[in-house]
Coordinates of C-alpha atoms in Angstrom, one line a residue:
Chain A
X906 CA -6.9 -21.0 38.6
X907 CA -3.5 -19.7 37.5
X908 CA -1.1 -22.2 36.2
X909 CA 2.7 -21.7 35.7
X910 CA 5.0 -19.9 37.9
X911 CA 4.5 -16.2 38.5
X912 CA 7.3 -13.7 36.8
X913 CA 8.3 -10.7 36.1
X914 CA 9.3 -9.4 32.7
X915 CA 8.8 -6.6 29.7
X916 CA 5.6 -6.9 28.1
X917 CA 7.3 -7.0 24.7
X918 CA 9.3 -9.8 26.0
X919 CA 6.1 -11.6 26.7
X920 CA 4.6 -11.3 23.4
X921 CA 7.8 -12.7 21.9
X922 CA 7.4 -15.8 24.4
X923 CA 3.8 -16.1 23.2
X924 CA 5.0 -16.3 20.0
X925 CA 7.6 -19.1 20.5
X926 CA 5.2 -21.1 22.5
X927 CA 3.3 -21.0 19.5
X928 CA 5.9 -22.1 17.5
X929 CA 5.9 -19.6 14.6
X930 CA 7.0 -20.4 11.4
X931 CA 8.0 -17.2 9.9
X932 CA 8.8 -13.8 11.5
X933 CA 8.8 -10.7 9.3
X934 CA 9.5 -7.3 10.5
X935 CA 11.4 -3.9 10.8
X936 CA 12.0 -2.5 14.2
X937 CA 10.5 0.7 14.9
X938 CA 10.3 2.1 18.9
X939 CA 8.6 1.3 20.2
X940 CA 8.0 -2.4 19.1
X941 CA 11.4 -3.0 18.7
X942 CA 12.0 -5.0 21.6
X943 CA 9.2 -7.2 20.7
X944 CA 10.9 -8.2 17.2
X945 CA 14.3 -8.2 18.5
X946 CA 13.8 -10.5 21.5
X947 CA 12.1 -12.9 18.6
X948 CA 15.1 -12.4 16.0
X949 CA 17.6 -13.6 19.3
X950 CA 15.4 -16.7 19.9
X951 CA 15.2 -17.4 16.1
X952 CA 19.2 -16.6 15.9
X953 CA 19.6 -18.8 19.1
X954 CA 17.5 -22.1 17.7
X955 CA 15.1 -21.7 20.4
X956 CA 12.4 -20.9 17.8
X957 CA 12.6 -22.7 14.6
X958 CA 11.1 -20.0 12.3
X959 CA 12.4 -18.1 9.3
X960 CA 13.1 -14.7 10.5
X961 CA 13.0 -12.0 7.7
X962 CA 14.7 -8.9 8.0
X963 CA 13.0 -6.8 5.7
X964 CA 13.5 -3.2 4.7
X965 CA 10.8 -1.6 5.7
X966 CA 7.3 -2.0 7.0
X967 CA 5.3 -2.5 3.4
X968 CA 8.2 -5.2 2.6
X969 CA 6.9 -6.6 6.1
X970 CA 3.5 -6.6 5.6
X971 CA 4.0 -8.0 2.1
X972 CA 6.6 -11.1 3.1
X973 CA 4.1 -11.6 5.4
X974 CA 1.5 -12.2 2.6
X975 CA 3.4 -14.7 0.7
X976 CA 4.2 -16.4 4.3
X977 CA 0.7 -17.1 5.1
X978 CA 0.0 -17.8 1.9
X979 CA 1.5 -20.6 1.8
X980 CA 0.4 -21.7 4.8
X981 CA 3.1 -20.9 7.6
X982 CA 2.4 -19.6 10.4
X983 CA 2.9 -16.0 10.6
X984 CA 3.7 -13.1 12.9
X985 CA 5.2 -9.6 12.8
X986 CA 4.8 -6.3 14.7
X987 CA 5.1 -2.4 14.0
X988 CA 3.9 0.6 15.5
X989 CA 3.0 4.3 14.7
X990 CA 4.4 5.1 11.3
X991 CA 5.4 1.6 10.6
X992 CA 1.4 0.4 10.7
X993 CA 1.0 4.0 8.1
X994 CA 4.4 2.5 6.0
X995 CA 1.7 -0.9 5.5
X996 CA -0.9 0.3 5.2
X997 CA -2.1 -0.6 1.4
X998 CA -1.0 -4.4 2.4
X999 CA -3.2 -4.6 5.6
X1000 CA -5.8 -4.4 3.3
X1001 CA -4.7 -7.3 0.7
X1002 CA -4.1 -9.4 3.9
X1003 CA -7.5 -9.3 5.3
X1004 CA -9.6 -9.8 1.9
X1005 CA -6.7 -12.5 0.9
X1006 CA -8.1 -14.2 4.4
X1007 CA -4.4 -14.3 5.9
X1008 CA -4.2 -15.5 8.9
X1009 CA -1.7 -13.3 10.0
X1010 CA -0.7 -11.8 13.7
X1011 CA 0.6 -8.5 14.2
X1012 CA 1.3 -7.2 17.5
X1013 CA 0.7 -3.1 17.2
X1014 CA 2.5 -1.0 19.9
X1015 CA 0.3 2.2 19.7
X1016 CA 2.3 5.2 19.1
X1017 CA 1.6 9.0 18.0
X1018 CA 1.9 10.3 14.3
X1019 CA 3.8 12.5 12.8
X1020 CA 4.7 15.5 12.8
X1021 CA 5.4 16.9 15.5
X1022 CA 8.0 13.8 15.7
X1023 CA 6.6 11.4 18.6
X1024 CA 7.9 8.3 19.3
X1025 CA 5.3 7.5 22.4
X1026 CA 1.7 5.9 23.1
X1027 CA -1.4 7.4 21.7
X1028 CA -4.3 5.5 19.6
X1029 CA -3.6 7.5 16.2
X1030 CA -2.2 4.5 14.5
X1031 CA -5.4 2.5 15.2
X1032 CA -7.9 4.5 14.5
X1033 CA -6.2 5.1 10.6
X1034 CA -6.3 1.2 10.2
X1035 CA -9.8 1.1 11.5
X1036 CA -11.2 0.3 8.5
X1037 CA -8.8 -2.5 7.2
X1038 CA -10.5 -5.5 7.8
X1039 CA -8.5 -7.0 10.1
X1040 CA -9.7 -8.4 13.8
X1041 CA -8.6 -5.9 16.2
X1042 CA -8.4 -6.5 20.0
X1043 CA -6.7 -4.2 22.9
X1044 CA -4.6 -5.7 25.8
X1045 CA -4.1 -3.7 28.9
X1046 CA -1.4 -5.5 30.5
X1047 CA 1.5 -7.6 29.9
X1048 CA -0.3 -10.7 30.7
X1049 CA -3.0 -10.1 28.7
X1050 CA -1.2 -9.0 25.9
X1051 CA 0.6 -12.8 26.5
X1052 CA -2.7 -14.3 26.8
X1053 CA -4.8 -12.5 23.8
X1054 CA -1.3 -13.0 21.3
X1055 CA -1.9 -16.4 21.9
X1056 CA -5.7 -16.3 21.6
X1057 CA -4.6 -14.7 18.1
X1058 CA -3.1 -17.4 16.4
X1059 CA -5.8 -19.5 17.2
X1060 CA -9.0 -17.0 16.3
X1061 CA -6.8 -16.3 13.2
X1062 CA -6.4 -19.8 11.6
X1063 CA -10.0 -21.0 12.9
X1064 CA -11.7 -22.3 9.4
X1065 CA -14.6 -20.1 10.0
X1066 CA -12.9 -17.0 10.9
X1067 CA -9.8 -17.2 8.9
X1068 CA -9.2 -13.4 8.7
X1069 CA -5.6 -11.3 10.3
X1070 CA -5.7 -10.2 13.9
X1071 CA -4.0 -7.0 15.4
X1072 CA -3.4 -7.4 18.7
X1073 CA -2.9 -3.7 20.2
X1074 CA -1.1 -2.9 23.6
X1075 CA 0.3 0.7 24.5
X1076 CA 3.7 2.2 23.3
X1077 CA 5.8 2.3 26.2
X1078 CA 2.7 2.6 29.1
X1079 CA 2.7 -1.3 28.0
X1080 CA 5.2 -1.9 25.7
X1081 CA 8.2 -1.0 27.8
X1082 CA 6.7 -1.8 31.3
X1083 CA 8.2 -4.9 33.3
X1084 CA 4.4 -6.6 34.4
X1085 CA 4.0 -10.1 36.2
X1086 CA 3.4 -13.0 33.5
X1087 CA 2.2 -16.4 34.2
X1088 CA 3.6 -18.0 31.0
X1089 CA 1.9 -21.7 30.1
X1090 CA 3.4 -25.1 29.4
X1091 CA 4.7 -25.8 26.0
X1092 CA 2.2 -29.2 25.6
X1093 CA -0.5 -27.0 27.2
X1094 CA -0.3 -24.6 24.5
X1095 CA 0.0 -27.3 21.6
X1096 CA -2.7 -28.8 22.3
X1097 CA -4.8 -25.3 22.3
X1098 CA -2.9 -24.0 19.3
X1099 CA -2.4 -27.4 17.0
X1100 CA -0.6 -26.9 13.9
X1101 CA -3.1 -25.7 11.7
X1102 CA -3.7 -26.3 7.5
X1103 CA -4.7 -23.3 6.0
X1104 CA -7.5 -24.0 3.4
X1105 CA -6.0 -21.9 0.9
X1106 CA -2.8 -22.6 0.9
X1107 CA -0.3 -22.0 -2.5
X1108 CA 0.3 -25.5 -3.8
X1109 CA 1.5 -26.6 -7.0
X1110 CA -0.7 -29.5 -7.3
X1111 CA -4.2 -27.4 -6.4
X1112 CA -3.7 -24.3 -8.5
X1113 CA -5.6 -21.1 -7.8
X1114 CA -5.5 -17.4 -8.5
X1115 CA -5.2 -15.0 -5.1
X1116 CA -5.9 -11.3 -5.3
X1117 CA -7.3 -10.9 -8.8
X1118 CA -9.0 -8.8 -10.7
X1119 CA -12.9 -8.1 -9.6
X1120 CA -14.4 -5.2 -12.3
X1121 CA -17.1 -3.4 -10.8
X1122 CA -19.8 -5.9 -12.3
X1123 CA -18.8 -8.4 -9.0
X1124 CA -16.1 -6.1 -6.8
X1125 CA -19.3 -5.1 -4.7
X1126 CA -20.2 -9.0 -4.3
X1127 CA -16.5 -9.1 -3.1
X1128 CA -16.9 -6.5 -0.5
X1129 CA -19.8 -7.4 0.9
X1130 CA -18.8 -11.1 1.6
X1131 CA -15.4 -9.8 3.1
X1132 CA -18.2 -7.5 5.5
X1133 CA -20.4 -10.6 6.5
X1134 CA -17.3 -12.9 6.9
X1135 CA -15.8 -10.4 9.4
X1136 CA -19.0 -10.0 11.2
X1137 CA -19.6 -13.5 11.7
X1138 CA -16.3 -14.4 13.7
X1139 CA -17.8 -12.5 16.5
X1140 CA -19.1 -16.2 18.1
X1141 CA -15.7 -17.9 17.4
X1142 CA -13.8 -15.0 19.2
X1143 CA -15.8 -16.0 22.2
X1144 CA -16.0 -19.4 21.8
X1145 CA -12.2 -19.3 21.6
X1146 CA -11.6 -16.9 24.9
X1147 CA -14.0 -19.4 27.3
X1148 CA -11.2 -22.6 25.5
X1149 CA -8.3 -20.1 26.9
X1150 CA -9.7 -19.4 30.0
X1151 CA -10.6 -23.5 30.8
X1152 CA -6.6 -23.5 30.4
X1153 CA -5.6 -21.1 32.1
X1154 CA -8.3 -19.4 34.6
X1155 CA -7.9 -15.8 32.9
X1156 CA -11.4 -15.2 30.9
X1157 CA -11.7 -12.2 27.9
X1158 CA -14.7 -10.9 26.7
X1159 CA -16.1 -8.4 23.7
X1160 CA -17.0 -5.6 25.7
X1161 CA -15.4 -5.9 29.4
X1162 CA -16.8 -4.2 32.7
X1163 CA -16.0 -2.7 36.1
X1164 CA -18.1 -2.1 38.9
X1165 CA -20.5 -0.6 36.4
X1166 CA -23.6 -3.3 37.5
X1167 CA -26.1 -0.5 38.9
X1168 CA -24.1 2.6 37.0
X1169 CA -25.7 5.7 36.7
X1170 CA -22.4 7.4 34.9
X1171 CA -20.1 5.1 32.9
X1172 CA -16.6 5.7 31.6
X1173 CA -15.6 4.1 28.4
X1174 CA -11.5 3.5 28.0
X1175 CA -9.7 1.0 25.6
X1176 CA -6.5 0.2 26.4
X1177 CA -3.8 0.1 29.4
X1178 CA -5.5 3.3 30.3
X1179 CA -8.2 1.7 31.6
X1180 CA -6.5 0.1 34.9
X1181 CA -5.7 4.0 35.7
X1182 CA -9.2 4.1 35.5
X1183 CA -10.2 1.9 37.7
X1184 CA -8.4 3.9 40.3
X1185 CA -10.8 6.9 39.9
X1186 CA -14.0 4.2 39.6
X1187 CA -13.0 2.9 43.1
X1188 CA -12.2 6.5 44.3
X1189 CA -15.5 7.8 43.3
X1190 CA -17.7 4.8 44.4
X1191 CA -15.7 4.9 48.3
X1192 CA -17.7 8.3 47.6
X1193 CA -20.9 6.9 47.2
X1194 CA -21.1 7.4 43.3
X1195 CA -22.6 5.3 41.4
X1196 CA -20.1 5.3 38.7
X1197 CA -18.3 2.3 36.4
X1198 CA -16.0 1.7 33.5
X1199 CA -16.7 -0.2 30.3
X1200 CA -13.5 -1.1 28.0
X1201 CA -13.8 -2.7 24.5
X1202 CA -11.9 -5.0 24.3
X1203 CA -13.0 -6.2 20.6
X1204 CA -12.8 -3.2 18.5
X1205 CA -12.9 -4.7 14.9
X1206 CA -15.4 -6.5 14.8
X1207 CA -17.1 -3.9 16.9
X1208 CA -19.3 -6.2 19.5
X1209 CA -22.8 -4.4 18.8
X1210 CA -25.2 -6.4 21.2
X1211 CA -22.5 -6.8 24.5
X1212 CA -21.8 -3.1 24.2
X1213 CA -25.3 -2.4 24.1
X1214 CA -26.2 -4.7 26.6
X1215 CA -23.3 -3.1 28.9
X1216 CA -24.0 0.5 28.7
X1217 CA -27.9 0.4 28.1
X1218 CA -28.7 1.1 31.6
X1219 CA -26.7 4.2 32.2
X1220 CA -27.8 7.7 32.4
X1221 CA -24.4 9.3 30.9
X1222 CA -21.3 7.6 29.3
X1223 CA -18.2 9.4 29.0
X1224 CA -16.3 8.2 26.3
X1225 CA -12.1 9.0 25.8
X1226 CA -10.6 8.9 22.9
X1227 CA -6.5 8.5 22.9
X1228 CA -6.8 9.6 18.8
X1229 CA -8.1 13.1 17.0
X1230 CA -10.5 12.6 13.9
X1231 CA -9.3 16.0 12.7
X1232 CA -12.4 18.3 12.0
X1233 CA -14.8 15.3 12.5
X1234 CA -17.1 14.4 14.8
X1235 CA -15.6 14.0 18.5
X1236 CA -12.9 11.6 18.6
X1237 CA -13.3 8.0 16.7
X1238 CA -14.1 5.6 19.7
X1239 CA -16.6 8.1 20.9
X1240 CA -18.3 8.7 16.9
X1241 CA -18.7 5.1 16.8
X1242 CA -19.7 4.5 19.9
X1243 CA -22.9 6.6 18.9
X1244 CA -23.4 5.5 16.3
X1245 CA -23.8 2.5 18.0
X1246 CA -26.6 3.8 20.2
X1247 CA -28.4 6.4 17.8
X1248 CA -31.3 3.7 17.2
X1249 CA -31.7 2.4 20.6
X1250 CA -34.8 3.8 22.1
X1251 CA -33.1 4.1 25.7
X1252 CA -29.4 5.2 25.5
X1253 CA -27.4 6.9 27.7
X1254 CA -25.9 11.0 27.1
X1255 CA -22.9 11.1 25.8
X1256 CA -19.8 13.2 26.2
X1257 CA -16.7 12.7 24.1
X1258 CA -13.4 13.6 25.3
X1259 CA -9.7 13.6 23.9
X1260 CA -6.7 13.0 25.9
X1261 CA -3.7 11.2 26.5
X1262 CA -1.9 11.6 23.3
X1263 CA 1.7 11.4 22.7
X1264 CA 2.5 8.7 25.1
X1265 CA 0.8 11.8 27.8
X1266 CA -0.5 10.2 30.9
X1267 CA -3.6 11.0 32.1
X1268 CA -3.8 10.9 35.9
X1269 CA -6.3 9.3 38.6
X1270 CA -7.7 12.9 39.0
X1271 CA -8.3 14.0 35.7
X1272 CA -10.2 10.4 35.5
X1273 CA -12.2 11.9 38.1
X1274 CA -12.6 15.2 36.8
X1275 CA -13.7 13.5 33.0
X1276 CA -16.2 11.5 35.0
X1277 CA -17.5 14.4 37.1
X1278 CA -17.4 17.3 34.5
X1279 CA -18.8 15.2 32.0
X1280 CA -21.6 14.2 33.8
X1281 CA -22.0 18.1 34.7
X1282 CA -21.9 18.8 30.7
X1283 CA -24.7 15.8 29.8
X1284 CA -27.1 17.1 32.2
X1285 CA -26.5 20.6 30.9
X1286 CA -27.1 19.8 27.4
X1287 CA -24.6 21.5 26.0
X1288 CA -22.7 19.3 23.4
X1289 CA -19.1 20.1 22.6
X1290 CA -17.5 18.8 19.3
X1291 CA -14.2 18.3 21.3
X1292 CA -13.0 18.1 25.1
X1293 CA -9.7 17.5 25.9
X1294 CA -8.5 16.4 29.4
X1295 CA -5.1 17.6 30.9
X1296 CA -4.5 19.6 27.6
X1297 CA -3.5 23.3 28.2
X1298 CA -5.7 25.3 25.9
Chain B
X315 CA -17.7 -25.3 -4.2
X316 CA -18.9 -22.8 -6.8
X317 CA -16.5 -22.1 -9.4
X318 CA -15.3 -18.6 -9.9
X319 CA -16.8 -17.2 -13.5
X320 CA -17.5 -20.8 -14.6
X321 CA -19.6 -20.0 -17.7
X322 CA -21.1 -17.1 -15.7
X323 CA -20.9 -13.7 -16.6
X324 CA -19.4 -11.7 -13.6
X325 CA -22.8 -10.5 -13.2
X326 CA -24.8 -13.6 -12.6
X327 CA -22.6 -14.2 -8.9
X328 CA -24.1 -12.7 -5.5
X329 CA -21.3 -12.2 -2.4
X330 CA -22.3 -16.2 -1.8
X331 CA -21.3 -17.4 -4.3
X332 CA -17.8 -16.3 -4.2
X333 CA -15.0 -18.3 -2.7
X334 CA -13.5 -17.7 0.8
X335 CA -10.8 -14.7 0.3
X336 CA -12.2 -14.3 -3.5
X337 CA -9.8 -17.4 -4.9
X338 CA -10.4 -18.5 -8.2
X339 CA -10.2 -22.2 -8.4
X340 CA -10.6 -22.9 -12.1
X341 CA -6.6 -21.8 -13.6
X342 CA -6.5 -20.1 -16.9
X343 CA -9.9 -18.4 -16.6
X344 CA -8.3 -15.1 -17.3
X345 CA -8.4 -16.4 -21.1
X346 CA -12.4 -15.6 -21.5
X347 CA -11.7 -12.3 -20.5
X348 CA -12.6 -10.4 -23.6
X349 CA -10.2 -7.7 -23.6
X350 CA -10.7 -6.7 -27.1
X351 CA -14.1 -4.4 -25.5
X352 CA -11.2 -1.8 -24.5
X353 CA -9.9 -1.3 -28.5
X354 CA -11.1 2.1 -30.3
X355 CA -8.2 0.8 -33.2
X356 CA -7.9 -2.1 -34.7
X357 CA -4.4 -3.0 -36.7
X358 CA -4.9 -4.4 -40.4
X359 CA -2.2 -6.4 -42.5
X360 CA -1.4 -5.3 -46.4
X361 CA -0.1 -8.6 -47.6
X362 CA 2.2 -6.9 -50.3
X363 CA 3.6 -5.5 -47.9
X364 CA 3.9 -8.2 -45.3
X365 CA 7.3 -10.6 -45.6
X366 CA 5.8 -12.8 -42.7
X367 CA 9.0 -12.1 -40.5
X368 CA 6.5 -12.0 -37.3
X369 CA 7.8 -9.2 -35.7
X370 CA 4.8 -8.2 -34.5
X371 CA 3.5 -11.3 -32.7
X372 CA 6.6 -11.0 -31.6
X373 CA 6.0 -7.3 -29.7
X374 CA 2.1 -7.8 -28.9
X375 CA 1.8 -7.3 -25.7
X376 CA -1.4 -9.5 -26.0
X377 CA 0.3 -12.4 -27.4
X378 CA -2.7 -12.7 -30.0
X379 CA -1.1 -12.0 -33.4
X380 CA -0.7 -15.2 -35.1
X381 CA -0.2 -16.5 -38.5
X382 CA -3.2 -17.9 -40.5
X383 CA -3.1 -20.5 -43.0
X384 CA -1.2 -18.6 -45.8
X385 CA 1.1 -17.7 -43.4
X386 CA 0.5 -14.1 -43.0
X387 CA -0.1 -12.5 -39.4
X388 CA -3.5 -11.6 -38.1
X389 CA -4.7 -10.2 -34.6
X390 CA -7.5 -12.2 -32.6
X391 CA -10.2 -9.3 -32.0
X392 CA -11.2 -11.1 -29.0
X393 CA -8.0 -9.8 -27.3
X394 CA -6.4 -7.5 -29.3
X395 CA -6.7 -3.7 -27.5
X396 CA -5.7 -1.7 -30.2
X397 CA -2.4 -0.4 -28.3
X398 CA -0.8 0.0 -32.4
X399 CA 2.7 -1.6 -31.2
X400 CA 2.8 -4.0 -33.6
X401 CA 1.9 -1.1 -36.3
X402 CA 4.7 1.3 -34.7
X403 CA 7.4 -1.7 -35.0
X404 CA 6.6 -3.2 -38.4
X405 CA 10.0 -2.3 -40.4
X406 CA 8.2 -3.2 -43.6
X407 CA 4.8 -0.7 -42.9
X408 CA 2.5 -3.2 -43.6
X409 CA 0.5 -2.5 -40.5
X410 CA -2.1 0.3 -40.2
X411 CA -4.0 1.2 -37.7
X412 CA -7.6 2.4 -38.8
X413 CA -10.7 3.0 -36.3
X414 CA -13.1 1.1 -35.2
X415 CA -16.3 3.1 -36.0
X416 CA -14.8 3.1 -39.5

């Protein structure tokens, strides 16, 4: 079931119509490629009165971040976006947002680091805000990117979640790409995403102190709630993506699959990337492979059981990585992702590799090659710290 | 709801007792905080020296220099750190600074 009318239009431009069907209250951001067209589409609807929300042109990305604190702390409904250096520029605030239980949303259009200077996709950005607390999900098209914004809001401001959400989607491979959209219905949307009263909200006549001092006698008490608060949303998430899909036929989950049912050899991708490599999954399997893909869709909180459940099965999982962990252990995804598996008594080998960065593409055939060469490597036993595919070395 | 550091000592809360985001819910609780653990000096007051002016509630940072019955000005050791400010700015000198372990 697909309501709406089908069209065609900019992903950016379809997060900016998510968040006007959701009816925003305050906008706070500083353009950076290459999210801009995401907050300059929303300044024009502000500027035009077809969204009635404050739009804040701030001067940076911390002033961003930090407008967007006192927005949603007094209970507005809040959005912003950044990418790349911007998400480094907040950084400090992400973290006062999530243990502050801000319901914020931030769309993150994943972008390289500097230096070298690069303006285009990779998941550096991410993987540095890992560890922020926020709710971190990856779209890998334009409608999903529509779809999961909206999702946001909602999983955001549920009572029992009440925690920021970063919704990720490609620099430029998604960012920048015209996709088809099925938007919704402005009372269809309403009534998924009702105007919501945040619990905590600043008022004059309920006093209370936000962000204060914890000495290290209770700070660890803090932590450690913030930890099992996170890791308890994991049920609303999913509650909250089976509501969306009985509105509008498309259905989300934690840990998403692809022919991978009997798998001997998975692939693991998060991202756009991941409908790329599908391409090389169908190749392979007109080949008589038994071969699938497994994307994580949820990343923060990272969905222990349904990525378990999905990859349990398989003899070798090739994870890529679009980030470096400089001198660490293979790339992020991959370290976590066995981590994930070290105390399961059956798991799958695994082989890290590294590619894709800098807004590089990484083509059907060096899909292919990943999937072939890495099952090659597993059997061999030889474990490399770092593989990279289409890299000249 | 539990109250933030009600008559508690920070000690006596686990992670569930805390409030959702860490808000305290009970304003002005900031007042039992007994800063005066940090002070290695304490400031003391020569009264033939003193001409009451109250210069130096004026400059505590603390706000906890007040004047007692006589009308001279005295610190509250519960809050006072010992930064010597009020000792620095005293025009008449009557303020000295001496150690605690003294």
């Amino acid at each position: 079931m697909m309501t709406g009318k089908r069209i065609g239009m900019e992903s950016s431009l379809g997060i900016a119509e998510a968040v006007k069907l959701a009816n925003a209250d305050v906008v706070a951001a500083y353009p950076i490629t290459p999210q801009t067209h995401i907050v300059e589409r929303l300044a024009e609807l502000v500027a035009n009165g077809e969204l009635d929300a404050a739009y804040i042109p701030v001067e940076s990305e911390h002033s961003a971040m930090s407008a967007c604190l006192g927005s949603a702390a007094t209970g507005a409904r809040t959005f912003t976006a950044t990418a790349g250096q911007g998400l480094e520029l907040m950084h400090e605030v992400l973290y006062v947002a999530s243990s502050m239980r801000l319901p914020i949303v931030m769309a993150v259009a994943n972008r390289a680091l500097s230096s070298p200077l690069n303006v285009w996709g990779d998941h550096s950005d991410v993987m540095a805000v890992r560890d922020t607390g926020w709710i971190q999900m990856f779209a890998e098209n334009g409608q999903q990117v529509f779809d999961l914004t909206l999702c946001a809001f909602r999983i955001a401001e549920d009572p029992e979640v009440l925690f920021p959400v970063m919704v990720h989607l490609d620099g430029f491979h998604l960012s920048h790409v015209v996709e088809p959209f099925y938007l919704m219905e402005q009372d269809v949307v309403d009534k998924f995403l009702p105007r919501f009263r945040f619990p905590l909200a600043l008022d004059p006549d309920k006093p209370l102190t936000a962000g204060a001092f914890f000495p290290p006698g209770v700070y660890g008490e803090a932590r450690r709630a913030q930890d099992d608060a996170l890791r308890s949303v994991r049920p609303v998430i999913s509650r909250t993506w089976r509501e969306f899909e009985e509105i509008s036929g498309r259905s989300y989950k934690p840990v998403e699959t692809y022919r991978a049912d009997d798998a001997r050899v998975l692939l693991l991708t998060m991202g756009s990337f991941s409908e790329t490599a599908m391409l090389a999954i169908d190749q392979l399997r007109e080949r008589g492979q038994q071969v699938g893909l497994v994307r994580i869709r949820l990343w923060r909180p990272f969905p222990f059981t349904e990525f378990r459940q999905a990859v349990g099965n398989a003899e070798t999982l090739v994870v890529l990585d679009r980030a470096i962990s400089y001198g660490g252990p293979t790339g992020p995804v991959c370290a976590e992702v066995k981590a994930a598996l070290y105390s399961e008594p059956k798991r799958p080998r695994i082989v890290s590799y590294v590619g894709g960065l800098g807004g590089r593409d990484i083509l059907v055939s060096e899909f292919v090659e990943m999937i072939e060469k890495g099952t090659a490597l597993a059997e061999s036993g030889v474990e490399e710290e770092l593989l990279t595919i289409g890299v000249r070395v | 709801m539990a109250k933030q550091f009600d008559q508690r000592k920070e000690t006596e809360y686990s992670s569930r007792d805390l409030e959702t985001g860490c808000v305290i819910t009970d304003p002005g609780n900031a007042a039992r905080y007994k800063t005066g653990d940090w002070r290695s000096q304490r400031p003391t007051w020569n009264t033939l020296r003193c001409i009451k002016c109250g210069l130096c509630s004026l400059y505590c940072p603390e706000g906890c220099i007040a004047p007692n019955a006589e009308g001279y000005y005295e610190a509250d050791l519960y809050y006072c750190k010992g930064c010597g400010i009020c000792s620095r700015e005293c025009w008449t000198q009557a303020i000295t600074m001496i150690e605690e372990e003294e």
